[in-house]
PDB file of C-alpha atoms in Angstrom:
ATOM      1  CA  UNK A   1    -165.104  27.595   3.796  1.00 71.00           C
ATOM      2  CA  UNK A   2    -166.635  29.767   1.202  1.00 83.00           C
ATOM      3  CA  UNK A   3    -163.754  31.717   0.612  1.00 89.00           C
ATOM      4  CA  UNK A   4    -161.631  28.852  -0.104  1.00 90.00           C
ATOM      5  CA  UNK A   5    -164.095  27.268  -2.310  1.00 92.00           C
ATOM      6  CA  UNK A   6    -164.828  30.715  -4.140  1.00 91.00           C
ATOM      7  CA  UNK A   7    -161.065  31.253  -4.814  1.00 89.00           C
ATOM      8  CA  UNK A   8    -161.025  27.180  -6.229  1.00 92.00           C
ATOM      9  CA  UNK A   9    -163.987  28.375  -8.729  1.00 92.00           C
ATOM     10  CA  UNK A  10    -162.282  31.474  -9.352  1.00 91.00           C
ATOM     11  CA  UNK A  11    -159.484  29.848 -10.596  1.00 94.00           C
ATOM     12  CA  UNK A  12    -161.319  26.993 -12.625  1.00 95.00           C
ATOM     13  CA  UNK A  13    -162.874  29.904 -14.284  1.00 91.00           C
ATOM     14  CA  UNK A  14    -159.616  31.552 -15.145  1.00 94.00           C
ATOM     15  CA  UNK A  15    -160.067  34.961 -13.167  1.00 95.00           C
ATOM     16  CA  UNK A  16    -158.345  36.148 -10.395  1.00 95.00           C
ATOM     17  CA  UNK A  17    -158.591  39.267  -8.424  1.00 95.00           C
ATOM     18  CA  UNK A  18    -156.129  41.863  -7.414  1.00 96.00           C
ATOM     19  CA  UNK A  19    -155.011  45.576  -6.027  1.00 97.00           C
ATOM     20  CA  UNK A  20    -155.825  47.325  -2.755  1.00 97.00           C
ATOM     21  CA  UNK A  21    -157.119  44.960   0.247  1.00 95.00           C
ATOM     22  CA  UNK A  22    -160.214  46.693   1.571  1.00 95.00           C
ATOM     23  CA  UNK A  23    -161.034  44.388   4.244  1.00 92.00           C
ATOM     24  CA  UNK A  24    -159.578  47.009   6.721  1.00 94.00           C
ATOM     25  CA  UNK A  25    -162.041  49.665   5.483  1.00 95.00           C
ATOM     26  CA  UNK A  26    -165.243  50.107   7.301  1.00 94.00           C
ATOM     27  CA  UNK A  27    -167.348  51.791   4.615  1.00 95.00           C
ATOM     28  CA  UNK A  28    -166.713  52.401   1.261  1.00 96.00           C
ATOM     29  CA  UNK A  29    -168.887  52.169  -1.918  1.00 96.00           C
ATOM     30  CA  UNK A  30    -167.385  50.040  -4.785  1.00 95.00           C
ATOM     31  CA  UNK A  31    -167.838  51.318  -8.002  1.00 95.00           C
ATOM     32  CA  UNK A  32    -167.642  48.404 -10.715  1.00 93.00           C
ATOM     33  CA  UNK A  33    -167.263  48.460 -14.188  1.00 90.00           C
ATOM     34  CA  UNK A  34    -167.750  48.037 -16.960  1.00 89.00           C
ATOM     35  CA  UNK A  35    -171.116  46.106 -15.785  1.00 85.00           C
ATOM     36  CA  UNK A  36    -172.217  44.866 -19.669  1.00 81.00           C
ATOM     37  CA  UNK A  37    -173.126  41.204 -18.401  1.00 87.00           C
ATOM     38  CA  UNK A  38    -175.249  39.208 -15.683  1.00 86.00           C
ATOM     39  CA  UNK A  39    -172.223  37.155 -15.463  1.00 89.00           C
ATOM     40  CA  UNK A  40    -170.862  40.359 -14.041  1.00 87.00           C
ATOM     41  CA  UNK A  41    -172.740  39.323 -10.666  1.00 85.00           C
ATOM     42  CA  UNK A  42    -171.605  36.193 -10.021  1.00 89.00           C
ATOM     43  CA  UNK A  43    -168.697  36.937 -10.664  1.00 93.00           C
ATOM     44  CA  UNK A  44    -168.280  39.776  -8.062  1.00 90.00           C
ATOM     45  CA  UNK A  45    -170.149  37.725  -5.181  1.00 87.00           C
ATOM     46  CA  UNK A  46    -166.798  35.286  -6.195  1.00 92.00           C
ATOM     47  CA  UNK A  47    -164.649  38.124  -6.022  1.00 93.00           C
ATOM     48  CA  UNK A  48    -166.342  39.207  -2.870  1.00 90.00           C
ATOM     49  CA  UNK A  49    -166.047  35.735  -0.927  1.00 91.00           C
ATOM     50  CA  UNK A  50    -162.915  35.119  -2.055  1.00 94.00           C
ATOM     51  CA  UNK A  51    -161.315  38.406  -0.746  1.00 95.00           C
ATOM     52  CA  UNK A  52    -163.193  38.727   2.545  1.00 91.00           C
ATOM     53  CA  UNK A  53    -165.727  41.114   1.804  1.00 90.00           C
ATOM     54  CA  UNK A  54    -168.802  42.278   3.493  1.00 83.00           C
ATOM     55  CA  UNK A  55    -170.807  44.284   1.003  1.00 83.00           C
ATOM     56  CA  UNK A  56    -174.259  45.295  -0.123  1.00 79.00           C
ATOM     57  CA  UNK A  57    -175.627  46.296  -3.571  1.00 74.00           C
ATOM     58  CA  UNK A  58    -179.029  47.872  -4.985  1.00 72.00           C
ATOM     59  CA  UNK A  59    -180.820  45.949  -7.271  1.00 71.00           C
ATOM     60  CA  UNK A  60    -184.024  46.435  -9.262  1.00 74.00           C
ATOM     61  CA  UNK A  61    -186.766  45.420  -7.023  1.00 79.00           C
ATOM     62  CA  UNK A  62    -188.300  42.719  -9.166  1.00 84.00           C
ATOM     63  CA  UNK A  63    -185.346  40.664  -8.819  1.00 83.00           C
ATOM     64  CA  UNK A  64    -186.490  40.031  -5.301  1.00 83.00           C
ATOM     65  CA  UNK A  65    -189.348  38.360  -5.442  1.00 89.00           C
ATOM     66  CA  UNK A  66    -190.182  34.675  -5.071  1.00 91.00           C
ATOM     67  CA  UNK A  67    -189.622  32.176  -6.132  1.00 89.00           C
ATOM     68  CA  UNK A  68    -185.791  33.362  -5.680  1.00 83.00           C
ATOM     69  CA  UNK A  69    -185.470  36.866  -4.412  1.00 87.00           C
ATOM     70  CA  UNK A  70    -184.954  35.766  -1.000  1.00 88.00           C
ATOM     71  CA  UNK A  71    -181.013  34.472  -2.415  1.00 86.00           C
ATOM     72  CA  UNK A  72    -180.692  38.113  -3.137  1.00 83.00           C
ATOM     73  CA  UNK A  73    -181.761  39.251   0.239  1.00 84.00           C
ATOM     74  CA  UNK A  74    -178.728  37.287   1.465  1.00 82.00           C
ATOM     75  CA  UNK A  75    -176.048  38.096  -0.755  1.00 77.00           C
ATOM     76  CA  UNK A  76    -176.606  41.185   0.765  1.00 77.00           C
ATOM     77  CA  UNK A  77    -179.302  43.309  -1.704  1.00 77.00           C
ATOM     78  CA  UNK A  78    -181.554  45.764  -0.955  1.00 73.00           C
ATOM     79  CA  UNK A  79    -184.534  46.476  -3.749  1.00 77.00           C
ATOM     80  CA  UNK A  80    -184.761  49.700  -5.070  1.00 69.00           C
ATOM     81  CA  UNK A  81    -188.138  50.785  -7.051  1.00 66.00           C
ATOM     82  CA  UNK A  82    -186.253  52.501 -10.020  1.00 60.00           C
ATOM     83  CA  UNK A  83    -190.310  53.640 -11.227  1.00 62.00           C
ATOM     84  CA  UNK A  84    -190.437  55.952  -7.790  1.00 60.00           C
ATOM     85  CA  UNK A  85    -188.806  59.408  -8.221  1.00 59.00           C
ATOM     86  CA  UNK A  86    -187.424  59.880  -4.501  1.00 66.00           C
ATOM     87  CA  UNK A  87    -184.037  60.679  -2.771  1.00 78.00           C
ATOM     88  CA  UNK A  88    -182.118  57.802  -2.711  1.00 81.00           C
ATOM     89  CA  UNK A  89    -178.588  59.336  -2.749  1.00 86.00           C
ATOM     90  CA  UNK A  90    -180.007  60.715   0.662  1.00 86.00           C
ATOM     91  CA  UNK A  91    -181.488  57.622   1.645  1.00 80.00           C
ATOM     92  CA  UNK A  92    -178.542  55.324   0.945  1.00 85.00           C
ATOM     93  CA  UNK A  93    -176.182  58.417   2.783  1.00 88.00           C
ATOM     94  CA  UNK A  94    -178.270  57.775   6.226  1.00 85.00           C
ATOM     95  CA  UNK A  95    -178.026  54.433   5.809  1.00 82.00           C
ATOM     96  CA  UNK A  96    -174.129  55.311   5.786  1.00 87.00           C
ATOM     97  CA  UNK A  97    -174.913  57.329   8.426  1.00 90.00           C
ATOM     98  CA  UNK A  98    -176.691  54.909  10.682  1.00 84.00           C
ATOM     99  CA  UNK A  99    -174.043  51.690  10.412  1.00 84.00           C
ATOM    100  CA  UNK A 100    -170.360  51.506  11.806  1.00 90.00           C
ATOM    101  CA  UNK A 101    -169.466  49.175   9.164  1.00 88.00           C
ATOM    102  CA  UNK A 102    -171.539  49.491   5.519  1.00 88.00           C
ATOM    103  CA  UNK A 103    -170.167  49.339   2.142  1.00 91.00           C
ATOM    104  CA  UNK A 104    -172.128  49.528  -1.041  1.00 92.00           C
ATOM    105  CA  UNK A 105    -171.139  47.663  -4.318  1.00 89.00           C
ATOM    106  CA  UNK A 106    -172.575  50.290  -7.054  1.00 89.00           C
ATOM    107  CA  UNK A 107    -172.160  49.720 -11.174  1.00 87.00           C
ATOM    108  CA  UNK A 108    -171.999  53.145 -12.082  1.00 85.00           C
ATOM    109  CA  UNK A 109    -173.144  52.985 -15.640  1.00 77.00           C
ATOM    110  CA  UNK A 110    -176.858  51.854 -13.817  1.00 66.00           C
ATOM    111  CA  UNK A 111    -177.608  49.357 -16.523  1.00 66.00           C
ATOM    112  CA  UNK A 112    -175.638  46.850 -18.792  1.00 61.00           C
ATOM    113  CA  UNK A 113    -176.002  48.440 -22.028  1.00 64.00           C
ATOM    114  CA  UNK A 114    -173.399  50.941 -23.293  1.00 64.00           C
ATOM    115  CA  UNK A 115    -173.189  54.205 -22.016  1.00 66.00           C
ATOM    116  CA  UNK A 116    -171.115  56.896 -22.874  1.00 73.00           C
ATOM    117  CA  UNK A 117    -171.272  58.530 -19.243  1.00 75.00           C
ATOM    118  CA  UNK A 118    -171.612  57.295 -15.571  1.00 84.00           C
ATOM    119  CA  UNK A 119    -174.715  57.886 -13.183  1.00 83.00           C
ATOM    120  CA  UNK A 120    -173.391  60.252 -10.403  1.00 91.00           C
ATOM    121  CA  UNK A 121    -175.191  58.888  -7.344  1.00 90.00           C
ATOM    122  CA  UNK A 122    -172.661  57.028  -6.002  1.00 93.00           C
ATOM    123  CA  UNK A 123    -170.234  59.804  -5.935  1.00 96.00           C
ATOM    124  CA  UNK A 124    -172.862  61.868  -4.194  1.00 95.00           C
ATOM    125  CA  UNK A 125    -173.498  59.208  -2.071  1.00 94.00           C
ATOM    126  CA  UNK A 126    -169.537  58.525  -0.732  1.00 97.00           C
ATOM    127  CA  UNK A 127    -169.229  62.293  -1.065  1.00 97.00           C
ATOM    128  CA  UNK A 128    -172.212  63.111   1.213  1.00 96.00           C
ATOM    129  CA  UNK A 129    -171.335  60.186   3.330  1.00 96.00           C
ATOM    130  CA  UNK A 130    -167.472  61.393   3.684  1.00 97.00           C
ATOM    131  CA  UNK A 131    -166.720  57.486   2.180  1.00 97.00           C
ATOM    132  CA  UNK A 132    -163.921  56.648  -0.261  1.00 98.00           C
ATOM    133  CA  UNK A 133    -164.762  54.896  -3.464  1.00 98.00           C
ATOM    134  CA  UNK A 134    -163.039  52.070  -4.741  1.00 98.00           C
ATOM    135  CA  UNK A 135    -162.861  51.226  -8.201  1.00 97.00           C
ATOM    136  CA  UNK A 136    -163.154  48.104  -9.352  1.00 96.00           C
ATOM    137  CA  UNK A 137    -162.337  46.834 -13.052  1.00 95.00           C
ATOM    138  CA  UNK A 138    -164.032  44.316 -14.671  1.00 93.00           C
ATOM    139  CA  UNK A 139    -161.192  43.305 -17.218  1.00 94.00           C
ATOM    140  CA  UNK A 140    -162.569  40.402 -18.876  1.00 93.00           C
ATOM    141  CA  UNK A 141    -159.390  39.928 -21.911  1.00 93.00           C
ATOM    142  CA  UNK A 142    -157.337  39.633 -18.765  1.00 95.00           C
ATOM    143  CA  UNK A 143    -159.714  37.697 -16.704  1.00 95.00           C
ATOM    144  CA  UNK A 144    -159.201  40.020 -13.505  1.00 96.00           C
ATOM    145  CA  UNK A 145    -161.330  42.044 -11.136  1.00 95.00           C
ATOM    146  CA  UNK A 146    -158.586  45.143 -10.321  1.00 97.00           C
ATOM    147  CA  UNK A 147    -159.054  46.721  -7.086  1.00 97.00           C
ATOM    148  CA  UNK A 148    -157.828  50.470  -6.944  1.00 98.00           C
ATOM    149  CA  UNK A 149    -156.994  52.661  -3.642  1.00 97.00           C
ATOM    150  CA  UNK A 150    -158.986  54.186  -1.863  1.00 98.00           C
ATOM    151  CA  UNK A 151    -160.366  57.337  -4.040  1.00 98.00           C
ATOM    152  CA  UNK A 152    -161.626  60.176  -1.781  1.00 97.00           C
ATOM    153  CA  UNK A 153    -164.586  62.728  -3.502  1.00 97.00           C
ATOM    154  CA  UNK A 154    -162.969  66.300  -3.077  1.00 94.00           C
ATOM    155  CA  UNK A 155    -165.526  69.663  -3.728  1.00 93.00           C
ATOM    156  CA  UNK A 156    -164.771  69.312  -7.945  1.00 97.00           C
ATOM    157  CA  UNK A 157    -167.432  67.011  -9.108  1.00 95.00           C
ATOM    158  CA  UNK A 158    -166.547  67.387 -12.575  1.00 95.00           C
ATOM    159  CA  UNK A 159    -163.307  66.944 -12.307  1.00 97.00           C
ATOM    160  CA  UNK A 160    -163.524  63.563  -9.493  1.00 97.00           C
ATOM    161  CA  UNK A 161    -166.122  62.256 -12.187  1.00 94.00           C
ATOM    162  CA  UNK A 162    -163.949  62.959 -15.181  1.00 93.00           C
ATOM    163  CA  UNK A 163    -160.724  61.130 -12.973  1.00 96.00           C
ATOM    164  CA  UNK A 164    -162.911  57.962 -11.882  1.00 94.00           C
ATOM    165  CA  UNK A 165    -164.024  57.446 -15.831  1.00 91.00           C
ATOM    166  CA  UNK A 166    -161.194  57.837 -17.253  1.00 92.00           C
ATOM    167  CA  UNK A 167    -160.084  54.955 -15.032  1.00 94.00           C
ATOM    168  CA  UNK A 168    -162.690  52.595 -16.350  1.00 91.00           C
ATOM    169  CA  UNK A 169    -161.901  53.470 -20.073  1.00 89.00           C
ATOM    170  CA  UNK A 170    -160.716  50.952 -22.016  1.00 88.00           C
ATOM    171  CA  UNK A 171    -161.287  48.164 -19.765  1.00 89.00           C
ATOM    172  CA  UNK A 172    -163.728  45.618 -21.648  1.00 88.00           C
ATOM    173  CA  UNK A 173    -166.535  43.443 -20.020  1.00 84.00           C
ATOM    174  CA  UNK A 174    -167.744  40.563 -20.598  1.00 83.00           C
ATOM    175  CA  UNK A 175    -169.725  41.847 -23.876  1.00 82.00           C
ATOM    176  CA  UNK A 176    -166.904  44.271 -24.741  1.00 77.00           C
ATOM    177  CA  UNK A 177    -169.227  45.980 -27.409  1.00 78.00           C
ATOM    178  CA  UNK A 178    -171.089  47.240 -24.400  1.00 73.00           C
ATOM    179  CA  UNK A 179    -167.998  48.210 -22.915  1.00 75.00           C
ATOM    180  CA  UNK A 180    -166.960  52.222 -21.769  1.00 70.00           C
ATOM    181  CA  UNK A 181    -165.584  53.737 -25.018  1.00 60.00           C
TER     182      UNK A 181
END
């Protein structure tokens, strides 16, 4: 029922999604981009509904507390306390680790303001975790979340980091002066 009615507000909206079907994949992290908007959000738990996907994301931990953080809870968040300096890229890979089935939804830029370079965790993460990482566009002039295949991290950070960037370039967001140069 909710996939149905996510595709029918999808399309009232005017965006569509498309690319690689991950439903068959049992863990993968998603990396999503650009992330310059909070419409960004609902718009991927759309995306997410409407294509069949299970799939968890981080989230500053003050958006999970009452009155509504319990609605984030069940989309599938788990809080992170961004003011702690601890191992998270080794937390989140024994979480991995731990689950037959676990996939992460990640925006790699870490915030919505411009940046001119990604946050590496989550290619330590799926790299650690032997997961792919698919990459998902944001292309708001075209109205369309674009699904890549399956990338898998090799031993060349640099040049894996340099590959999965140059992906996102050029795609703009929803506040495309916030967008990846």
């Amino acid at each position: 029922m909710f996939q149905k009615l996510s595709g029918v507000i999808l399309k009232w909206w005017g965006w569509k999604s498309s690319g690689y079907d991950t439903r068959a994949l049992k863990k993968v992290i998603y990396a999503v981009a650009p992330h310059t908007s909070y419409k960004d959000f609902f718009l991927g738990v759309l995306v997410r509904s409407e294509r069949g996907i299970r799939s968890n994301f981080i989230g500053k931990d003050s958006l999970f507390k009452p009155p509504f953080g319990f609605i984030f809870y069940w989309l599938g968040g788990h809080p992170v306390d961004r003011s702690q300096h601890n191992n998270m890229v080794q937390a989140i890979i024994d979480v991995f680790n731990k689950n037959d089935h676990f996939s992460l939804a990640v925006a790699p830029e870490g915030t919505r303001e411009q940046v001119d370079k990604f946050k590496t965790g989550f290619y330590y993460i799926a790299r650690g975790a032997g997961v792919p990482i698919v990459m998902v566009r944001i292309d708001a002039i075209r109205k369309e979340m674009q699904f890549s295949e399956p990338f898998w991290p090799g031993d060349n950070a640099e040049k894996d980091l340099a590959f999965i960037y140059n992906h996102f370039k050029g795609i703009k967001g929803f506040v495309p002066e916030k967008s990846i140069l």
